[in-house]
GROMACS .gro file of C-alpha atoms in nm:
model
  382
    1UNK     CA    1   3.497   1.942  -2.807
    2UNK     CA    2   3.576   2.340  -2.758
    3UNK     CA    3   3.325   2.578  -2.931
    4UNK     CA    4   3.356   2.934  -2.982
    5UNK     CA    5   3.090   3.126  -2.956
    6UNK     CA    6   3.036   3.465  -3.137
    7UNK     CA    7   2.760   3.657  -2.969
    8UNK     CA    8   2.651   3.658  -2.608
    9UNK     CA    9   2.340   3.787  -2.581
   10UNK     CA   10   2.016   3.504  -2.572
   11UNK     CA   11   2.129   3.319  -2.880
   12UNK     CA   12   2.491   3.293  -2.718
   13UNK     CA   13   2.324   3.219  -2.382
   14UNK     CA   14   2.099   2.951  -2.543
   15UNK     CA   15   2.435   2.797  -2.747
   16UNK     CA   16   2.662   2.805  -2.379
   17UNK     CA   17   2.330   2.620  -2.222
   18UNK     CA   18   2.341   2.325  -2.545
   19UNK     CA   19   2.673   2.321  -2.498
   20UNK     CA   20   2.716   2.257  -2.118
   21UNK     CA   21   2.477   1.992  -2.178
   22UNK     CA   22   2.663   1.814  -2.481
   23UNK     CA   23   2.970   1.813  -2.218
   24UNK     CA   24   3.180   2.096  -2.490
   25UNK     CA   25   3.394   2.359  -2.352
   26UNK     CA   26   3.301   2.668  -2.485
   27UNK     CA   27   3.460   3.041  -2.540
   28UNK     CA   28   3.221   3.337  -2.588
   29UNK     CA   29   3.305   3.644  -2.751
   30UNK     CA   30   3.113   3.940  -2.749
   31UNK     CA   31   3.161   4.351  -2.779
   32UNK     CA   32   2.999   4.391  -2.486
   33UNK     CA   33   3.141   4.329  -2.129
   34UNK     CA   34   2.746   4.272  -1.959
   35UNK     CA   35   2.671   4.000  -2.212
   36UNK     CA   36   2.477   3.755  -2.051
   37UNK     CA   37   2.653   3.422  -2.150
   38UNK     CA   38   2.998   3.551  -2.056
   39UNK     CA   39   2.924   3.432  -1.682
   40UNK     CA   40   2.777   3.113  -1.825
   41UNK     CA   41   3.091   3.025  -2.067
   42UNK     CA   42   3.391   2.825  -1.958
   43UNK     CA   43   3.593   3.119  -2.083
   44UNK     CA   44   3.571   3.451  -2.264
   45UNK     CA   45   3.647   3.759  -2.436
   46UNK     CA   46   3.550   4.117  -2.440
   47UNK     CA   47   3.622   4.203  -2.825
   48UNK     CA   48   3.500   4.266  -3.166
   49UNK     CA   49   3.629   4.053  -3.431
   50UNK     CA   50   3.540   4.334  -3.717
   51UNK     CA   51   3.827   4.540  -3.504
   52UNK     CA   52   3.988   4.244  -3.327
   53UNK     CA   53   4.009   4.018  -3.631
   54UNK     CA   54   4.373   3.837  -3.556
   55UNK     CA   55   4.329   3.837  -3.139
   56UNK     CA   56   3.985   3.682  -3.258
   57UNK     CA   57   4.120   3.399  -3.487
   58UNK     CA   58   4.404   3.292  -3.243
   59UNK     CA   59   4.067   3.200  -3.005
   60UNK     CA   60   3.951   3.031  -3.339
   61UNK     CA   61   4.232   2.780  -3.400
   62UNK     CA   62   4.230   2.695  -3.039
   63UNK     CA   63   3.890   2.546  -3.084
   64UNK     CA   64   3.689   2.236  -3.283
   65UNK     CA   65   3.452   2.468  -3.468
   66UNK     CA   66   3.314   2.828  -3.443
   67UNK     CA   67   2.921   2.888  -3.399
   68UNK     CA   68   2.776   3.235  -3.470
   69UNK     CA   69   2.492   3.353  -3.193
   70UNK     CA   70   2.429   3.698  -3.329
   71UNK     CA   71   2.264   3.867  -3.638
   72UNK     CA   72   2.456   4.103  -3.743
   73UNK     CA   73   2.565   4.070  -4.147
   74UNK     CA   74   2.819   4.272  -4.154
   75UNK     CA   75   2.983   4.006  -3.847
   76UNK     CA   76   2.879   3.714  -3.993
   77UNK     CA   77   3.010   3.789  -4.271
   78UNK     CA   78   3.375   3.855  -4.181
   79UNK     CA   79   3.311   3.561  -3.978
   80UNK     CA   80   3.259   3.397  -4.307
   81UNK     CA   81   3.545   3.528  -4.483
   82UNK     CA   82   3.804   3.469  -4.168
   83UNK     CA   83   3.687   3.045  -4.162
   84UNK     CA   84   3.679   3.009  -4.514
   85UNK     CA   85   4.005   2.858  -4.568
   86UNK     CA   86   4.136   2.782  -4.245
   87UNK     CA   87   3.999   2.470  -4.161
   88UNK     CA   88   3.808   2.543  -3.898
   89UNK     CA   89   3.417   2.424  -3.874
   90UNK     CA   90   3.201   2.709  -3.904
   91UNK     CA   91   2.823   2.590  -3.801
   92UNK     CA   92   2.647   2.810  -3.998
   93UNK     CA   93   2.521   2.902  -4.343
   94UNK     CA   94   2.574   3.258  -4.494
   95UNK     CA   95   2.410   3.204  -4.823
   96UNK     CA   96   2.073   3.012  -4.598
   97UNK     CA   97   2.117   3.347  -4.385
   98UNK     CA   98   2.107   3.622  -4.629
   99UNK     CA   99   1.788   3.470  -4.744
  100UNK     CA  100   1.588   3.419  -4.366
  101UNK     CA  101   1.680   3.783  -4.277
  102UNK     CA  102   1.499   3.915  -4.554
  103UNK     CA  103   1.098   3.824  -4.491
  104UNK     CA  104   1.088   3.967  -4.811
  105UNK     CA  105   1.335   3.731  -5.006
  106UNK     CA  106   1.218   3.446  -4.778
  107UNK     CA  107   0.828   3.482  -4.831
  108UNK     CA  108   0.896   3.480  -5.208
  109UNK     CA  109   1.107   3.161  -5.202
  110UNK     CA  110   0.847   2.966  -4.972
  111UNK     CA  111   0.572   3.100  -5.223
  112UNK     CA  112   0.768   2.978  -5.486
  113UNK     CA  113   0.741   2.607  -5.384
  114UNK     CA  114   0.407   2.624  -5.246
  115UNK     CA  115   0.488   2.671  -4.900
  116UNK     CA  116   0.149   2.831  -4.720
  117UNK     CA  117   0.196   3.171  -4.570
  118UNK     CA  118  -0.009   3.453  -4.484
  119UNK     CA  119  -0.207   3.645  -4.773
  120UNK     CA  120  -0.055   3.966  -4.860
  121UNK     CA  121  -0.208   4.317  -4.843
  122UNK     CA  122  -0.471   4.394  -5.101
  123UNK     CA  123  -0.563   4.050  -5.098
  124UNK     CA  124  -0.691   4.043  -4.750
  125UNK     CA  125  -0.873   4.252  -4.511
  126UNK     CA  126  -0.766   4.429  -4.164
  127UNK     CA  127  -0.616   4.323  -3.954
  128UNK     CA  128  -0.286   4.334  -4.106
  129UNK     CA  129   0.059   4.305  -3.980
  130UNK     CA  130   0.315   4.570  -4.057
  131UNK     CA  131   0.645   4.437  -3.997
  132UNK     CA  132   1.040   4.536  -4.108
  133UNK     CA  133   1.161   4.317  -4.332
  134UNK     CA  134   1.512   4.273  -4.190
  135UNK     CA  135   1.444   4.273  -3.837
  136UNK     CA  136   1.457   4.019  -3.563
  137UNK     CA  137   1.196   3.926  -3.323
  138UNK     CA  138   0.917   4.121  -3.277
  139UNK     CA  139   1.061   4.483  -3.372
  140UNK     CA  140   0.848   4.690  -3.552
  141UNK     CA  141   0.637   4.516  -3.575
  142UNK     CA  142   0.263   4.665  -3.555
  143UNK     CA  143  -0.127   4.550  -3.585
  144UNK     CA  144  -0.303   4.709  -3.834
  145UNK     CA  145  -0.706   4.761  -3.816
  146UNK     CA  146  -0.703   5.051  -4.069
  147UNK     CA  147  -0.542   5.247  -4.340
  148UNK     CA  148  -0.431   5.495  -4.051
  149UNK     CA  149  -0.258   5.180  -3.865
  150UNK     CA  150  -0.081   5.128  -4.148
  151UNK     CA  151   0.070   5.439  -4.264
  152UNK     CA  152   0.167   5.471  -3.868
  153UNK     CA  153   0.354   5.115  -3.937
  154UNK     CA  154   0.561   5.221  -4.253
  155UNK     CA  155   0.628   5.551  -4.066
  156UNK     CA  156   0.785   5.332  -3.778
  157UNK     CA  157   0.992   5.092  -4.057
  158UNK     CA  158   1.105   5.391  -4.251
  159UNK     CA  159   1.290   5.493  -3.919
  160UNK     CA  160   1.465   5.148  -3.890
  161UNK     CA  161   1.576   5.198  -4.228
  162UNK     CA  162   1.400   4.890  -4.359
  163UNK     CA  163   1.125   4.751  -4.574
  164UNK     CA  164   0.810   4.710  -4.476
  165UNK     CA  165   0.644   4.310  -4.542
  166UNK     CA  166   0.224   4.369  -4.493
  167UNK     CA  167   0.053   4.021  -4.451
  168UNK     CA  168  -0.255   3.914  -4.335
  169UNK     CA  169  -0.282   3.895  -3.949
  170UNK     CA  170  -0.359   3.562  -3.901
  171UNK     CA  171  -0.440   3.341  -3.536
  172UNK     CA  172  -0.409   2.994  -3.381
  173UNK     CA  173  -0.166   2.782  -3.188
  174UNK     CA  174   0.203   2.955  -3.273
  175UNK     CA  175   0.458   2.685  -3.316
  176UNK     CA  176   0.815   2.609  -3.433
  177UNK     CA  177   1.030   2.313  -3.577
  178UNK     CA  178   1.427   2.316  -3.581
  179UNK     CA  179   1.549   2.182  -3.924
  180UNK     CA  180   1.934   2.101  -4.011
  181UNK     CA  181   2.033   2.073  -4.341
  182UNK     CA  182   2.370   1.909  -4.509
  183UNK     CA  183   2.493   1.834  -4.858
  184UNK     CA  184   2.147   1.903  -5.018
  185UNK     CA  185   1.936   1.658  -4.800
  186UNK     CA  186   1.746   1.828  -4.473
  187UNK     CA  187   1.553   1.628  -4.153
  188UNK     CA  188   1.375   1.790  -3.908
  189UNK     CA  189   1.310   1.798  -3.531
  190UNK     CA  190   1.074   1.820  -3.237
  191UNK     CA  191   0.768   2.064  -3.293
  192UNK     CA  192   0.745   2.336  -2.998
  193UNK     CA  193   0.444   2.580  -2.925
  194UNK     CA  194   0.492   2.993  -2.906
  195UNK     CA  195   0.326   3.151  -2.586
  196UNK     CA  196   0.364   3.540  -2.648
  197UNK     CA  197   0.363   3.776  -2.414
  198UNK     CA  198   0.104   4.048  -2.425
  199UNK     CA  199   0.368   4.278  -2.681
  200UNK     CA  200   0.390   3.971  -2.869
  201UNK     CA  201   0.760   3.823  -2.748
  202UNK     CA  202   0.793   3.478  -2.635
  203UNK     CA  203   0.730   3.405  -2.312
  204UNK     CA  204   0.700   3.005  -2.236
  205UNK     CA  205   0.774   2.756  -2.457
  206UNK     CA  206   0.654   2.423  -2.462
  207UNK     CA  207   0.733   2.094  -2.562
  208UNK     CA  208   0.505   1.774  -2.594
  209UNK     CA  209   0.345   1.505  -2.826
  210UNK     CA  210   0.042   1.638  -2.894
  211UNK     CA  211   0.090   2.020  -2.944
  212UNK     CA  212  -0.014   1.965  -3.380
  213UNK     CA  213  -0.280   1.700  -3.516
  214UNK     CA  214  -0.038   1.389  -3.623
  215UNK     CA  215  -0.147   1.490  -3.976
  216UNK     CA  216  -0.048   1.858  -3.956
  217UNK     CA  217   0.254   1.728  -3.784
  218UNK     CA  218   0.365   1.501  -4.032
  219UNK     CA  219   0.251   1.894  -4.275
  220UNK     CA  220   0.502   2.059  -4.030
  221UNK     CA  221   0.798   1.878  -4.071
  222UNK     CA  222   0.789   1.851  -4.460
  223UNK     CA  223   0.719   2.206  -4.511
  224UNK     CA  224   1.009   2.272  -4.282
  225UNK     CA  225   1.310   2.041  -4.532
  226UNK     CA  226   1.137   2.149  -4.849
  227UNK     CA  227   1.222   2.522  -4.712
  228UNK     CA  228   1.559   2.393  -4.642
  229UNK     CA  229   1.648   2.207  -4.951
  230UNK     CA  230   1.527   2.486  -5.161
  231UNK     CA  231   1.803   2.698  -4.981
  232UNK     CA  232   2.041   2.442  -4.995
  233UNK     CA  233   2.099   2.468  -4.672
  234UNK     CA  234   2.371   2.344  -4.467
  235UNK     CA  235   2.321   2.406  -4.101
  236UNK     CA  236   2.026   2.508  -3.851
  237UNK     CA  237   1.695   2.684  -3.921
  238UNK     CA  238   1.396   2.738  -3.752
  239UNK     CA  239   1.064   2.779  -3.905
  240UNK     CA  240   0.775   2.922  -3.720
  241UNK     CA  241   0.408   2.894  -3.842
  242UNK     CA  242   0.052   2.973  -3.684
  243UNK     CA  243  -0.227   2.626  -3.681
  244UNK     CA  244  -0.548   2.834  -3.779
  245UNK     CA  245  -0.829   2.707  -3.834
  246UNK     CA  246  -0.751   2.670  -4.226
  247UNK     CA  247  -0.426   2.505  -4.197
  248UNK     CA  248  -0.048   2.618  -4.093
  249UNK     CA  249   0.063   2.960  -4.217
  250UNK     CA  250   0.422   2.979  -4.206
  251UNK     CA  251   0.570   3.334  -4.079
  252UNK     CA  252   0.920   3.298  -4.100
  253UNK     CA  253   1.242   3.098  -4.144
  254UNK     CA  254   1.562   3.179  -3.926
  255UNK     CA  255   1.870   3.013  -4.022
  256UNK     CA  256   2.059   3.035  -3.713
  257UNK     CA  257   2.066   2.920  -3.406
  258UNK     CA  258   1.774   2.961  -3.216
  259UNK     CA  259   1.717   3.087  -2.868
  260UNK     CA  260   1.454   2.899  -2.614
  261UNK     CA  261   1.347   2.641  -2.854
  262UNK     CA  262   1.637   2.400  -2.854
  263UNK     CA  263   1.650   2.388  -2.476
  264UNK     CA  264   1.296   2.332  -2.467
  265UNK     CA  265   1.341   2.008  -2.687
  266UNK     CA  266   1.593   1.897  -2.516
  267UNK     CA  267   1.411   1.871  -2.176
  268UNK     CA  268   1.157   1.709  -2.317
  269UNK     CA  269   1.286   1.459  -2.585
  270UNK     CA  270   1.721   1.430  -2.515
  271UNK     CA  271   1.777   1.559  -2.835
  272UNK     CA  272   2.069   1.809  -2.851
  273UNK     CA  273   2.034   2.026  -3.126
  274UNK     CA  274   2.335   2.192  -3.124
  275UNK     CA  275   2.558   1.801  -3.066
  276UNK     CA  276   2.291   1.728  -3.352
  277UNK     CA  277   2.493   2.048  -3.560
  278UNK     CA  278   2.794   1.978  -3.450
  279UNK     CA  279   2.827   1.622  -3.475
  280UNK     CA  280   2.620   1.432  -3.688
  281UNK     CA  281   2.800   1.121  -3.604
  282UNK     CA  282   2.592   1.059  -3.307
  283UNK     CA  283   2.318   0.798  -3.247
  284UNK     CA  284   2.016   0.996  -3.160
  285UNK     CA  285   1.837   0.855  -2.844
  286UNK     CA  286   1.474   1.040  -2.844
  287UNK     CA  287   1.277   0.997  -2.525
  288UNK     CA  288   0.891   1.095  -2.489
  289UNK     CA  289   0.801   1.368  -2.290
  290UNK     CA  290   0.722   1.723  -2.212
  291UNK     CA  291   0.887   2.079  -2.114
  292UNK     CA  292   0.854   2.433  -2.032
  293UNK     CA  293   1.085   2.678  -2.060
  294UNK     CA  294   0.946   3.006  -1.928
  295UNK     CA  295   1.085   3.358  -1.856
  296UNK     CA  296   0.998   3.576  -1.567
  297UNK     CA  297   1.079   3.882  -1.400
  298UNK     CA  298   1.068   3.941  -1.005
  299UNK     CA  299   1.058   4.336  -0.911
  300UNK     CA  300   0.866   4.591  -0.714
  301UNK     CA  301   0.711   4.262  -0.480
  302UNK     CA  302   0.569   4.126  -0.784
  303UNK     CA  303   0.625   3.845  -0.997
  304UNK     CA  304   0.552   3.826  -1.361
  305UNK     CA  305   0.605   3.619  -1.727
  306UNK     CA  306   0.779   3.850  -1.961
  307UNK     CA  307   0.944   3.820  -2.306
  308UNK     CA  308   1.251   3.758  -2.395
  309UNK     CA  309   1.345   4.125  -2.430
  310UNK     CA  310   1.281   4.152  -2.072
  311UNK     CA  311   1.483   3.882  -1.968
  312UNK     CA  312   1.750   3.999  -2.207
  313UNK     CA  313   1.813   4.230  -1.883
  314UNK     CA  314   1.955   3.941  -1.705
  315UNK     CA  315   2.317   4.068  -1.564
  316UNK     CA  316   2.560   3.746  -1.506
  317UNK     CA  317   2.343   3.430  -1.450
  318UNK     CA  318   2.400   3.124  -1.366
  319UNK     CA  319   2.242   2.812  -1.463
  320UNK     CA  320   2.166   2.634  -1.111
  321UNK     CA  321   1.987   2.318  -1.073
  322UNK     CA  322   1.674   2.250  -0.804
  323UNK     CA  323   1.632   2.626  -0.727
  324UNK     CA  324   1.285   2.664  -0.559
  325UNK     CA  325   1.190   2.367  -0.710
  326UNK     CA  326   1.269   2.383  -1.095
  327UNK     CA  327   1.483   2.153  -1.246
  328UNK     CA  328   1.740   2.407  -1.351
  329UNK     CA  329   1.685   2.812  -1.402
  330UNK     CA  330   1.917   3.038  -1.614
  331UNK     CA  331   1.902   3.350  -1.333
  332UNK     CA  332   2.038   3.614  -1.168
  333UNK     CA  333   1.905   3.560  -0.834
  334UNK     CA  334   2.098   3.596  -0.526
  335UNK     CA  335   1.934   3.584  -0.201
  336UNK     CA  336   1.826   3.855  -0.069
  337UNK     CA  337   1.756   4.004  -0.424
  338UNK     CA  338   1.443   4.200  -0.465
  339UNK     CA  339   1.469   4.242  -0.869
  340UNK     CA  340   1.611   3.909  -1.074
  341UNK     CA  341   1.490   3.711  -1.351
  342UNK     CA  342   1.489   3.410  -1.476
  343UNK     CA  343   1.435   3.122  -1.712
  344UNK     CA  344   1.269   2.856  -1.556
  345UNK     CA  345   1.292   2.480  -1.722
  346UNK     CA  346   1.068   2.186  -1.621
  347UNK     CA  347   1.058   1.849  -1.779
  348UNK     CA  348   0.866   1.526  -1.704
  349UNK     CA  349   0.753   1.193  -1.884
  350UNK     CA  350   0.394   1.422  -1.927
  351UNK     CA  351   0.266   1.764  -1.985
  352UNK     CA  352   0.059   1.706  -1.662
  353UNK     CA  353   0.351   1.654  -1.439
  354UNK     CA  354   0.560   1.920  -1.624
  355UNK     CA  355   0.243   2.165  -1.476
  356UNK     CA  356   0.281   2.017  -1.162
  357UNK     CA  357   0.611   2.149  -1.147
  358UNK     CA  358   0.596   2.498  -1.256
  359UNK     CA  359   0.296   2.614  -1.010
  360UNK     CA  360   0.510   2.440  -0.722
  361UNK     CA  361   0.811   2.651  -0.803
  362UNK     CA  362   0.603   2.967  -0.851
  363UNK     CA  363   0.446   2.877  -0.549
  364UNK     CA  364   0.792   2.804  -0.384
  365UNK     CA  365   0.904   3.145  -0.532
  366UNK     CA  366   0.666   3.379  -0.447
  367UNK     CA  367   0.649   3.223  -0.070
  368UNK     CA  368   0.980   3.252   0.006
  369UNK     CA  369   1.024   3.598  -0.187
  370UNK     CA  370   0.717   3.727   0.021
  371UNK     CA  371   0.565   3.822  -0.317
  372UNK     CA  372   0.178   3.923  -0.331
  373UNK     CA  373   0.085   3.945  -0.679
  374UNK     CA  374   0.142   3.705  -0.975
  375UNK     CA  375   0.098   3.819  -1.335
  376UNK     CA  376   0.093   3.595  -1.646
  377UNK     CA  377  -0.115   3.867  -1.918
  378UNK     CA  378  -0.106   3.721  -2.289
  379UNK     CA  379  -0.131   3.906  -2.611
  380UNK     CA  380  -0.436   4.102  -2.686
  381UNK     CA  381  -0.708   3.872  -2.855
  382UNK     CA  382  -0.820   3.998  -3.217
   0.00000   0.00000   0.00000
């Protein structure tokens, strides 16, 4: 199979990575010519299909199906409009889209089922969490311990040019669940856990049996299809939720394709989310076991986790097995290199030995880089 790939950036990196892995050729196209899954992709192309609409589509009918990596609505639109009627597989969902991409649209549509999210503003107390509505990841988005916090958060949206969503801040285990959705019936996947960095961006991701109660596991997964039969969905989604103490409080839904958490399942369980997409056909074979999937940053003598918008600096990795130890890393490194990142991914039959594994390699790494200091500083505790 030959997938294009619209977007390059760590959703286009993370789709190239599934992709390797389910043995598909794949063609990336991106606008911009430092996009960090060009160097992973068997081939690719420096344009934009809003301007480069026909040179676009003749890369289109050249391949089995076309799978948007990027956010942008006014692309994934056209994208929309281009596939249509020409036969070619698009794996994704516009309508499912418009509706994740909105916290706003999507909180009322979970309420309106009875899907448990955070309480809103008025109906709470501080802190709070002032966030853009329309936004990805964690931009703009603020914690609130007073009315001054607040107004400082709005003040911050209004310059995005979005609306502000103000929920209760709520703690606990973060986790995620990939769901995939066709012809009005939905089944979801392997449950991962969030480890944020100390501005809140993922950092680590992991992967193993016991990361929810069997009970809220069992919650998990059926909050996760009755999200995505409600949307009529018909493609991938991710839905991300905090364990507290009273139960899960869903935060959002993302119907796209993820980055981190699909390689993350994959090392741990042999499921293929994106073969799972692309062609339902297949016999799943799950395994039992466990994963990381971590990002880090090696500069000024130092190593250091760091979010994904750090890593996002990556210029033309590679994904190279056995490299100081890890099973494979998504890097930059070159000998010899005094600043490189990279996303390191363990897996094992248990957590235990999946730990084993990452403090060798960081070990292995900061011996042979002659590093000092080691830094791994999580969010601030509230």
């Amino acid at each position: 199979m030959r997938i294009a790939i619209v977007g390059g950036a760590l959703q286009g990196t993370e789709a190239v990575y599934l992709a390797k892995k389910a043995g598909y050729e794949t063609f990336v196209i991106d606008k911009r010519n430092d996009a960090p899954a060009l160097s992973l992709a068997d081939e690719y192309a420096v344009i934009d299909p809003l301007t480069h609409g026909k040179e676009a589509m003749r890369i289109f009918e050249d391949c089995d199906a076309v799978l948007p990596a990027c956010e942008e609505l006014e692309l994934l639109t056209r994208l929309d409009e281009m596939l249509s009627s020409s036969g070619i597989p698009l794996l994704f969902d516009l309508g499912a889209y418009r509706i994740s991409s909105s916290k706003a649209a999507s909180n009322d549509l979970m309420e309106s089922i009875g899907i448990p999210i955070p309480g809103k503003w008025g109906e709470c107390g501080y802190p709070v969490i002032v966030k853009p509505s329309s936004q990805s990841g964690s931009v703009g988005v603020k914690v609130a311990y007073s009315e001054k916090d607040v107004a400082d958060g709005l003040a911050a949206i209004e310059l995005l040019g979005d609306e502000p969503v103000i929920q209760e801040f709520v703690s606990g285990k973060s986790v995620s669940v990939e769901v995939i959705g066709r012809a009005g019936r939905a089944s979801s996947y392997v449950t991962t856990e969030i480890l944020l960095s100390e501005n809140y961006d993922c950092k680590r991701v992991r992967c193993a049996p016991d990361i929810l109660s069997e009970e809220r596991e069992e919650e998990f997964g059926s909050i996760a299809v009755r999200t995505a039969e409600r949307m009529c969905l018909n493609g991938l989604m991710d839905v991300e939720a905090i364990d507290t103490e009273r139960g899960l409080r869903v935060l959002e839904i993302d119907a796209r394709i993820p980055s981190q958490t699909p390689a993350a399942v994959l090392a741990a369980t042999g499921i293929n989310l994106l073969r799972e997409l692309a062609d339902p056909s297949r016999t799943i074979v799950r395994r039992s076991g466990a994963s990381s999937y971590e990002h880090f940053v090696i500069k000024d003598g130092k190593m250091a986790t760091c979010g994904e918008k750090e890593f996002a600096k990556v210029r033309c990795p590679r994904i190279i097995k056995g490299l100081f130890g890890s099973d494979e890393m998504i890097t930059d490194y070159r000998e010899g290199a005094k600043e490189w990142r990279c996303t390191m991914i363990n897996g094992a039959a248990d957590e235990e030995e999946v730990e084993k594994k990452r403090s060798r390699c960081i070990g292995t790494i900061m011996n042979e880089c002659g590093l000092k200091e080691f830094a791994d500083r999580p969010p601030e505790v509230i």
